[in-house]
PDB file of C-alpha atoms in Angstrom:
ATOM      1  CA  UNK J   1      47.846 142.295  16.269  1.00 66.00           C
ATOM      2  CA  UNK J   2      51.238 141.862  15.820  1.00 79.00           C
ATOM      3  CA  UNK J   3      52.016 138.353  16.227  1.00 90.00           C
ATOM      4  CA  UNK J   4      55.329 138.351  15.130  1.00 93.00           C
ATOM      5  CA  UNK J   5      57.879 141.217  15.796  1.00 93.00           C
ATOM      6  CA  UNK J   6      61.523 141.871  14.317  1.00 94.00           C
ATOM      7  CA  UNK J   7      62.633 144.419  16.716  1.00 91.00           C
ATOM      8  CA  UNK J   8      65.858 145.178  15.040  1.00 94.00           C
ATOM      9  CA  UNK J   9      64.486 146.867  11.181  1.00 92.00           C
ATOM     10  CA  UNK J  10      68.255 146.809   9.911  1.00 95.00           C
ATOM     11  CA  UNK J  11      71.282 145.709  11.212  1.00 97.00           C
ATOM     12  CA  UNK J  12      75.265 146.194   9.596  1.00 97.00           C
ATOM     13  CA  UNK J  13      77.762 143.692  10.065  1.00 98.00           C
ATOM     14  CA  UNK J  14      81.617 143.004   8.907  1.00 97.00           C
ATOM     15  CA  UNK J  15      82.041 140.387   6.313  1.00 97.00           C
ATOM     16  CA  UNK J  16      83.520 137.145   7.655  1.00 97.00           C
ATOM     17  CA  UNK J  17      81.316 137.855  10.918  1.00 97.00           C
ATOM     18  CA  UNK J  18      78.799 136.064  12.658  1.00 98.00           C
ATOM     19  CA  UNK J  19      75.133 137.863  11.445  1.00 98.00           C
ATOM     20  CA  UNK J  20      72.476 137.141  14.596  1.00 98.00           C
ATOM     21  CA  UNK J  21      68.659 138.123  13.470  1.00 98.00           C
ATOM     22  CA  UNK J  22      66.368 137.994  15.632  1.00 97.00           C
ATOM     23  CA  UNK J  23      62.041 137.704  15.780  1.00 97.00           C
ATOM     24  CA  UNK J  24      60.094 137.027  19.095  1.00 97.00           C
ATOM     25  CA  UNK J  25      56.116 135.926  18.331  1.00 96.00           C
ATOM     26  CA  UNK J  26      53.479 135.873  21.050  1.00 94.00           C
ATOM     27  CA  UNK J  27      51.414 133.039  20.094  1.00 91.00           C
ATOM     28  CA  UNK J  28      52.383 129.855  21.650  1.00 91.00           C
ATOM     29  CA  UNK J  29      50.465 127.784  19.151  1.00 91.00           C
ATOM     30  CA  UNK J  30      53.166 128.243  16.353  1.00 93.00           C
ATOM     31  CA  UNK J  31      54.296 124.849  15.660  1.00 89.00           C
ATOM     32  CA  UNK J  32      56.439 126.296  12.677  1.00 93.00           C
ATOM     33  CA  UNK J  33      59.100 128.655  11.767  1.00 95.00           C
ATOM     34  CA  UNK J  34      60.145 129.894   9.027  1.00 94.00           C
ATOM     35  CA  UNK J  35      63.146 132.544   7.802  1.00 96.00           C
ATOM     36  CA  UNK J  36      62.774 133.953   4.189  1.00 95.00           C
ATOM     37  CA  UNK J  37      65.101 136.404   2.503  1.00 95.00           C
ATOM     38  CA  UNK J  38      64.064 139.128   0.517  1.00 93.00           C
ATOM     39  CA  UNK J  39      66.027 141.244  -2.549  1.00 90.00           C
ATOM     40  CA  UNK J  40      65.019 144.337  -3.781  1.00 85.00           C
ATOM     41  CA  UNK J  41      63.084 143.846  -6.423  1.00 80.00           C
ATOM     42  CA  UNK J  42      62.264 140.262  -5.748  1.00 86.00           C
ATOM     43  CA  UNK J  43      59.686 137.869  -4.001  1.00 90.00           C
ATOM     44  CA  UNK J  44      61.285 136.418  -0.783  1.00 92.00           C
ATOM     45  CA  UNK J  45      62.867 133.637  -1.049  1.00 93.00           C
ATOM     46  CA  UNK J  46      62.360 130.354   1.844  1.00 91.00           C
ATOM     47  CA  UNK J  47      65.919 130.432   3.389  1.00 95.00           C
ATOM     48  CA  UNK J  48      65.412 127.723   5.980  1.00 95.00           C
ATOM     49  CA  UNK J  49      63.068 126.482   8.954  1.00 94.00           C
ATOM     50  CA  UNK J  50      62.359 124.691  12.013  1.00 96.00           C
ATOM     51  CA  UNK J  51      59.705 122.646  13.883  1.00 94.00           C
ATOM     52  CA  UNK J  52      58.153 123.186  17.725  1.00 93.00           C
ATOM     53  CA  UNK J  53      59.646 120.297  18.676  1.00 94.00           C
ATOM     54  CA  UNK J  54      63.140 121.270  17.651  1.00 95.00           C
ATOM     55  CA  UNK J  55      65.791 124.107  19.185  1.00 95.00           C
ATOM     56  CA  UNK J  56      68.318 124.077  16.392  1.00 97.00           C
ATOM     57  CA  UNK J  57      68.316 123.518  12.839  1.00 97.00           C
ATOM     58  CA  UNK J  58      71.354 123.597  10.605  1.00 97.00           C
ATOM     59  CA  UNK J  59      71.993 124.370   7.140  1.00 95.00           C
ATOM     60  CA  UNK J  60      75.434 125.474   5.755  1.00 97.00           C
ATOM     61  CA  UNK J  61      76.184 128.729   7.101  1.00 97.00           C
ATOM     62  CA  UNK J  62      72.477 129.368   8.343  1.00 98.00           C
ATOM     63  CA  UNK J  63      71.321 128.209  11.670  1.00 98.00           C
ATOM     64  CA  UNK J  64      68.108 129.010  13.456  1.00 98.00           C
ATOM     65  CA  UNK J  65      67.714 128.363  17.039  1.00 98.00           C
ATOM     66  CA  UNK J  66      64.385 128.559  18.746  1.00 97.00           C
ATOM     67  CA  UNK J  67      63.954 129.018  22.579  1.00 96.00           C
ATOM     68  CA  UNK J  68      60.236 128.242  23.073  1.00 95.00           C
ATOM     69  CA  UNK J  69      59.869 129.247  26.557  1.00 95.00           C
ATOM     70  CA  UNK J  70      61.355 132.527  25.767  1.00 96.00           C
ATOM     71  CA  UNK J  71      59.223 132.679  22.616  1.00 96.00           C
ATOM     72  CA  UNK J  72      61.974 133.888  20.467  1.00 97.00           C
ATOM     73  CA  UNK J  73      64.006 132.772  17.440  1.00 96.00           C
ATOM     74  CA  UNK J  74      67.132 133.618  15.714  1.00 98.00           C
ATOM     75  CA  UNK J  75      68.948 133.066  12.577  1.00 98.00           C
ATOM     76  CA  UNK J  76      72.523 133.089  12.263  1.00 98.00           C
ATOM     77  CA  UNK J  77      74.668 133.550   9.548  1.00 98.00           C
ATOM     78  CA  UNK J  78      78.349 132.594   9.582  1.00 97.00           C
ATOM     79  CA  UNK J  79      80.412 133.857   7.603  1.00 97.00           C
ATOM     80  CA  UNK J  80      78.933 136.225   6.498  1.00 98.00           C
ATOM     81  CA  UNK J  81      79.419 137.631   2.776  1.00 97.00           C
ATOM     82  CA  UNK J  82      78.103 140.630   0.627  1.00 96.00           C
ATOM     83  CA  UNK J  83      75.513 138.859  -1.268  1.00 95.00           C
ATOM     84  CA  UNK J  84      73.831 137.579   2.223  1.00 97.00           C
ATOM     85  CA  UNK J  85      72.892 141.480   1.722  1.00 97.00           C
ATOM     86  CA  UNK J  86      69.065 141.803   2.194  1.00 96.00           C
ATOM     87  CA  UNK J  87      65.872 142.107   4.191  1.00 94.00           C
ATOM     88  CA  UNK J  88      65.410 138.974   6.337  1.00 97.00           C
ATOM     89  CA  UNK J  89      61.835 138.159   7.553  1.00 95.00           C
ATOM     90  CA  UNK J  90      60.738 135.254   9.991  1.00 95.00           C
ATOM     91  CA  UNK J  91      57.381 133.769   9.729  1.00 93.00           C
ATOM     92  CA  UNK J  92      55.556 131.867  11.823  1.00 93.00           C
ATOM     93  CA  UNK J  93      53.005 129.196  11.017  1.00 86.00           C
ATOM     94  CA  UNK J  94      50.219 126.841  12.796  1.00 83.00           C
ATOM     95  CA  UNK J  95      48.792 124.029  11.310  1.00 74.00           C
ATOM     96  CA  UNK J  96      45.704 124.895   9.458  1.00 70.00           C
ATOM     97  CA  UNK J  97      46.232 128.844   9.782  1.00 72.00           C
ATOM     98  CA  UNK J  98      47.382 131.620   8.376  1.00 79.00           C
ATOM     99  CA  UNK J  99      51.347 132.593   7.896  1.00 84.00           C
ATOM    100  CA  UNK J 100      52.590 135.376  10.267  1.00 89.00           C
ATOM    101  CA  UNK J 101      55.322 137.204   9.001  1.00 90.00           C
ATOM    102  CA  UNK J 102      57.623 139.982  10.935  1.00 92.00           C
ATOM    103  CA  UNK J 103      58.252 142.996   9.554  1.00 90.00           C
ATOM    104  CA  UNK J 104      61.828 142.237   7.896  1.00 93.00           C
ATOM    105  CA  UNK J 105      65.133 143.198   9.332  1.00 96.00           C
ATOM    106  CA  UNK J 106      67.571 144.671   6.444  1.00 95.00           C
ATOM    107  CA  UNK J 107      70.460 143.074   6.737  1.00 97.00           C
ATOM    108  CA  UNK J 108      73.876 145.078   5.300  1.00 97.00           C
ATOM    109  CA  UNK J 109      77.316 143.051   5.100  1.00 97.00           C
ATOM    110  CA  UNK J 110      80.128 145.920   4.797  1.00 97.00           C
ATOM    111  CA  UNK J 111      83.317 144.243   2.354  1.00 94.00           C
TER     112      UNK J 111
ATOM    113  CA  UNK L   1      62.964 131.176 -10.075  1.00 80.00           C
ATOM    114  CA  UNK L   2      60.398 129.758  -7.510  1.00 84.00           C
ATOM    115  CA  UNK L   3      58.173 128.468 -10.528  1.00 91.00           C
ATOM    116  CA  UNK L   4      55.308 130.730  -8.721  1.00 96.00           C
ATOM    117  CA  UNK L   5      54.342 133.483 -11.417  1.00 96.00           C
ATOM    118  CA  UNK L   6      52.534 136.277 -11.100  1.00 97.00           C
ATOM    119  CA  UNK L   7      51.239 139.156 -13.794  1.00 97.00           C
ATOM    120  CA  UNK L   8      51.409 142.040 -14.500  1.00 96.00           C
ATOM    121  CA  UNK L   9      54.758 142.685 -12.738  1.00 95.00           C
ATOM    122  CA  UNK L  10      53.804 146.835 -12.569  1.00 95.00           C
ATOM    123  CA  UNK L  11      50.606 148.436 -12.719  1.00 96.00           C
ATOM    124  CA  UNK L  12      50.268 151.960 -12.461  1.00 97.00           C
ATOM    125  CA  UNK L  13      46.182 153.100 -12.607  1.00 97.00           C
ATOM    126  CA  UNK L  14      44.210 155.881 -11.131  1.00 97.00           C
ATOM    127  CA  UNK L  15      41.907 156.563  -7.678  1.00 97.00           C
ATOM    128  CA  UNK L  16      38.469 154.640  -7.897  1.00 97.00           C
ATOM    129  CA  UNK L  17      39.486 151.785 -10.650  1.00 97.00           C
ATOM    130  CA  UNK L  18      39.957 148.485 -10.233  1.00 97.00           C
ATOM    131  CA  UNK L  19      42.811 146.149 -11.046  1.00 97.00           C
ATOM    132  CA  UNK L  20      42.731 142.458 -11.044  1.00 98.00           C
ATOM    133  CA  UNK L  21      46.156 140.547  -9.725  1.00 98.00           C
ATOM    134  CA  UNK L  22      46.842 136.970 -11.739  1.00 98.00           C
ATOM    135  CA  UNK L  23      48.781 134.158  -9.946  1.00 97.00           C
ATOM    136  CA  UNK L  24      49.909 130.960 -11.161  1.00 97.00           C
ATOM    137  CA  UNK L  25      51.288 128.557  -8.573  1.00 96.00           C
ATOM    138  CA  UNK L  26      53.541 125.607  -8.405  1.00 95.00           C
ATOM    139  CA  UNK L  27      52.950 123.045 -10.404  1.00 93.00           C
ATOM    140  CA  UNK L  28      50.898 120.619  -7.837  1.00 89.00           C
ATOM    141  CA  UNK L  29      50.700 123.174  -5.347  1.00 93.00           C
ATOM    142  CA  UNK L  30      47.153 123.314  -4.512  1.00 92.00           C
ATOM    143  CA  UNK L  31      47.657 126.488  -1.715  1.00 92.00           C
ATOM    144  CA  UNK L  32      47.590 130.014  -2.921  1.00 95.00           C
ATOM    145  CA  UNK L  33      47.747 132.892  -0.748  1.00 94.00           C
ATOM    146  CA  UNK L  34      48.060 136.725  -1.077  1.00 96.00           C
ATOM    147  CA  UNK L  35      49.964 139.312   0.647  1.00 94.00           C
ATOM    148  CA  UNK L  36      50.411 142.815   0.420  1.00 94.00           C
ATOM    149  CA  UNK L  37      53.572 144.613   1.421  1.00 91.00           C
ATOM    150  CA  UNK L  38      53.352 148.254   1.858  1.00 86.00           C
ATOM    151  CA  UNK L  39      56.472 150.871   2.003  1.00 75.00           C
ATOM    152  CA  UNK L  40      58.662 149.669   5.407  1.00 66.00           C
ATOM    153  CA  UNK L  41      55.778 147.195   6.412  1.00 73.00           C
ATOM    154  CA  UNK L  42      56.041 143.587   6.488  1.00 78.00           C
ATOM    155  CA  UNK L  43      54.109 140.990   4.443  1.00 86.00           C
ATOM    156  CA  UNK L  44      50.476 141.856   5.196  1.00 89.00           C
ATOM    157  CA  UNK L  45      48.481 138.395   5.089  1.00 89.00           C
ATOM    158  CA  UNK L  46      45.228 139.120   2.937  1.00 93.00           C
ATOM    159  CA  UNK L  47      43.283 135.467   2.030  1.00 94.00           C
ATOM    160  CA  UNK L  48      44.357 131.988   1.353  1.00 92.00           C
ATOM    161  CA  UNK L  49      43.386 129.301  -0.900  1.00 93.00           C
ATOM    162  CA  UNK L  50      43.010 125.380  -1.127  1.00 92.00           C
ATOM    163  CA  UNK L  51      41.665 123.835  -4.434  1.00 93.00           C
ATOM    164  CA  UNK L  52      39.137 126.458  -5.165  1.00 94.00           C
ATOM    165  CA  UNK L  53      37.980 126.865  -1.704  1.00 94.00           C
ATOM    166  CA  UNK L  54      38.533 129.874   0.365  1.00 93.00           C
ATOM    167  CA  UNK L  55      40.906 128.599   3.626  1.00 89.00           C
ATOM    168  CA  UNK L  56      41.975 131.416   5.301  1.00 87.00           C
ATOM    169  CA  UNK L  57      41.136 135.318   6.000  1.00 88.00           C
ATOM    170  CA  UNK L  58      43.549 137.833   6.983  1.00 87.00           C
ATOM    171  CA  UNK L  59      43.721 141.889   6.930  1.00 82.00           C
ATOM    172  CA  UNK L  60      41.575 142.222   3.671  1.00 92.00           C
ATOM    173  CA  UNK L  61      39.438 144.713   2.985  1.00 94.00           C
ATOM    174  CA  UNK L  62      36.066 144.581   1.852  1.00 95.00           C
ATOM    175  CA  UNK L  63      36.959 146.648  -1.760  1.00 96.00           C
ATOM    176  CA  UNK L  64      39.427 143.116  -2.461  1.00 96.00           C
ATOM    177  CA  UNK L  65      38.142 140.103  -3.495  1.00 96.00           C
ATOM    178  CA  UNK L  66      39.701 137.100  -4.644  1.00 97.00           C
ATOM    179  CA  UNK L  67      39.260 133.658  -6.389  1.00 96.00           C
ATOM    180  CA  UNK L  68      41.079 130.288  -6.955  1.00 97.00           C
ATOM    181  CA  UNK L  69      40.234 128.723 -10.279  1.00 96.00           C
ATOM    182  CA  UNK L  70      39.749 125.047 -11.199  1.00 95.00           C
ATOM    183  CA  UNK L  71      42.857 124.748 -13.122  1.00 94.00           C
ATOM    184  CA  UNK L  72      44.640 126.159  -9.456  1.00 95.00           C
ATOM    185  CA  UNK L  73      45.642 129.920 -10.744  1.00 96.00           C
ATOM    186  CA  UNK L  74      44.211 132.818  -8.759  1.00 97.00           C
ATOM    187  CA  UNK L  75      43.000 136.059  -9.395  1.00 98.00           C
ATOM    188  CA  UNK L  76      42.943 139.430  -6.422  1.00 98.00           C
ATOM    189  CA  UNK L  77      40.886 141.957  -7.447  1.00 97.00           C
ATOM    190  CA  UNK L  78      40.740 145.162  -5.971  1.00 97.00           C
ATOM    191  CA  UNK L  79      38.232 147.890  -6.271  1.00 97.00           C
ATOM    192  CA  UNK L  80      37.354 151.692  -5.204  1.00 97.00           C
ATOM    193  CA  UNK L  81      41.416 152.017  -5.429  1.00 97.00           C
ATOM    194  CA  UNK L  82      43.091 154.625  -2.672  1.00 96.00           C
ATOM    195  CA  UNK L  83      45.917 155.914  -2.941  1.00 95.00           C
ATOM    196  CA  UNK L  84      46.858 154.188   0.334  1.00 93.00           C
ATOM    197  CA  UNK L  85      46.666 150.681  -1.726  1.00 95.00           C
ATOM    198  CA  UNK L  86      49.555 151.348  -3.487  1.00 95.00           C
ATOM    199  CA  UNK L  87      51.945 148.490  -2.341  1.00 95.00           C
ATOM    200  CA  UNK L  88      53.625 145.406  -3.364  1.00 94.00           C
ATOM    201  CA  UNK L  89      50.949 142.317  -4.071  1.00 96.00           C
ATOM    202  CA  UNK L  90      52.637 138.893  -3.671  1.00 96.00           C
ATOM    203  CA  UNK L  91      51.097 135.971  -4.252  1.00 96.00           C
ATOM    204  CA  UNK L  92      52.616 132.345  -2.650  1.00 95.00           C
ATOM    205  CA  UNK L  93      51.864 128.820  -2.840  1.00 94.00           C
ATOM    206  CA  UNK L  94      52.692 126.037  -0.762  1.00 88.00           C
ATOM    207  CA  UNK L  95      53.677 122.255  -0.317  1.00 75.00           C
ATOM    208  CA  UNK L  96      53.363 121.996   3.298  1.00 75.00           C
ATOM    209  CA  UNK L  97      54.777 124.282   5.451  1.00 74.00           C
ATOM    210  CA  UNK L  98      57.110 126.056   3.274  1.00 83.00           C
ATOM    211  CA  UNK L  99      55.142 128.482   1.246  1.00 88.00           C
ATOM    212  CA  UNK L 100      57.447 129.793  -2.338  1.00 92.00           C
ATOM    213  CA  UNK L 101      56.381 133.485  -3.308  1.00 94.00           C
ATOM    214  CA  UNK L 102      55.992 134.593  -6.657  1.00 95.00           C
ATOM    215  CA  UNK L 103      57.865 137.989  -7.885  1.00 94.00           C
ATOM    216  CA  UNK L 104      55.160 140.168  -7.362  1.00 95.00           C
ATOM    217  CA  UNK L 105      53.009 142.664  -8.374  1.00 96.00           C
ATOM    218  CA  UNK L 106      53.803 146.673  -7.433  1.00 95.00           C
ATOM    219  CA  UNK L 107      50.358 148.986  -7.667  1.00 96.00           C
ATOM    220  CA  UNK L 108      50.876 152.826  -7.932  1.00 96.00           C
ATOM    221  CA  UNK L 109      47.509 154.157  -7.284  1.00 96.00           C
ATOM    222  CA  UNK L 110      47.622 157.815  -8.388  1.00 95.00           C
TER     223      UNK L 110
END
């Protein structure tokens, strides 16, 4: 049971661009969301997250917006630079259970 | 360095054996919880725990096992090895809702 899904497993974009990721969960019980990144090699790492009762959190050049009716989330990244090279994985969390996590989206950022 | 360590980093063992995963968390982090991450899946959630007591239960199988120890480290064990176990083992704690993951731990069965 998939609860949350990262339709997109890899995406390129132009450095200096806007990078969009994007995760869609089923469970409407989330009250969390999380965004981790992940290098080779490497445990991932927490990049940045928001609460239910929020549609936008900033930090820097990473922004996650969350559009609860649609039950989706994104995570932008502007500008974007080599080293933001890596997979990117959302997880989603309810209070007192388990962590859901998508299955990553490998993000490349072309010099 | 998210001051979440885990040993051994590689492991490399045989069909049928059994391994045993170490995890030290946070300092003051009193959540541990496993995942496994096979080749192109995500992070598998296997078992969580809170001061020694077993919290959560996710996609693990009845050959793994796992414990959290009084002084907060954690140990997976897993047993009857198939090849299909071979994967990534990451272990994470947390402080909240924001759960730090240690390097992990990548099993070759062979």
């Amino acid at each position: 049971d998939q609860q949350v899904k990262q339709n997109s497993p890899s995406l390129s974009v132009q450095e200096g661009r806007i990078s969009i990721l994007n995760c869609d969960y089923t469970n409407s019980m989330f009250d969390y969301f999380l965004w981790y990144k992940k290098y080779p090699a490497e445990g991932p790492t927490f990049l940045i997250s928001i609460s239910s009762i929020k549609d936008k959190n900033e930090d820097g050049r990473f922004t996650v917006f969350l559009n609860k009716s649609a039950k989706h989330l994104s995570l932008h990244i502007v500008p974007s630079q080599p080293g933001d090279s890596a997979v990117y994985f959302c997880a989603a969390y309810s209070t007192g259970n388990q962590f859901y996590f998508g299955t990553g989206t490998s993000l490349t950022v072309i010099p | 360095d998210s001051g979440v360590t885990q040993t051994p980093k590689h492991l490399i063992t045989a069909t049928g054996q059994r391994v045993t995963l170490r995890c030290s968390p946070r300092s003051g982090d009193l959540s541990v919880y496993w995942y496994q991450q096979s080749l192109d899946q995500g992070l598998q959630f296997l078992i969580q725990y809170y001061n020694g007591e077993e919290r959560a239960k996710g996609n693990i199988l009845e050959r793994f096992s796992a414990q959290q120890f009084p002084d907060l480290h954690s140990e997976l064990n897993l047993s009857s090895l198939e090849l299909g176990d071979s994967a990534l083992y990451f272990c994470a704690s947390s402080v909240q809702e924001t759960q730090y993951f240690g390097p992990g731990t990548r099993l070759l069965v062979l």
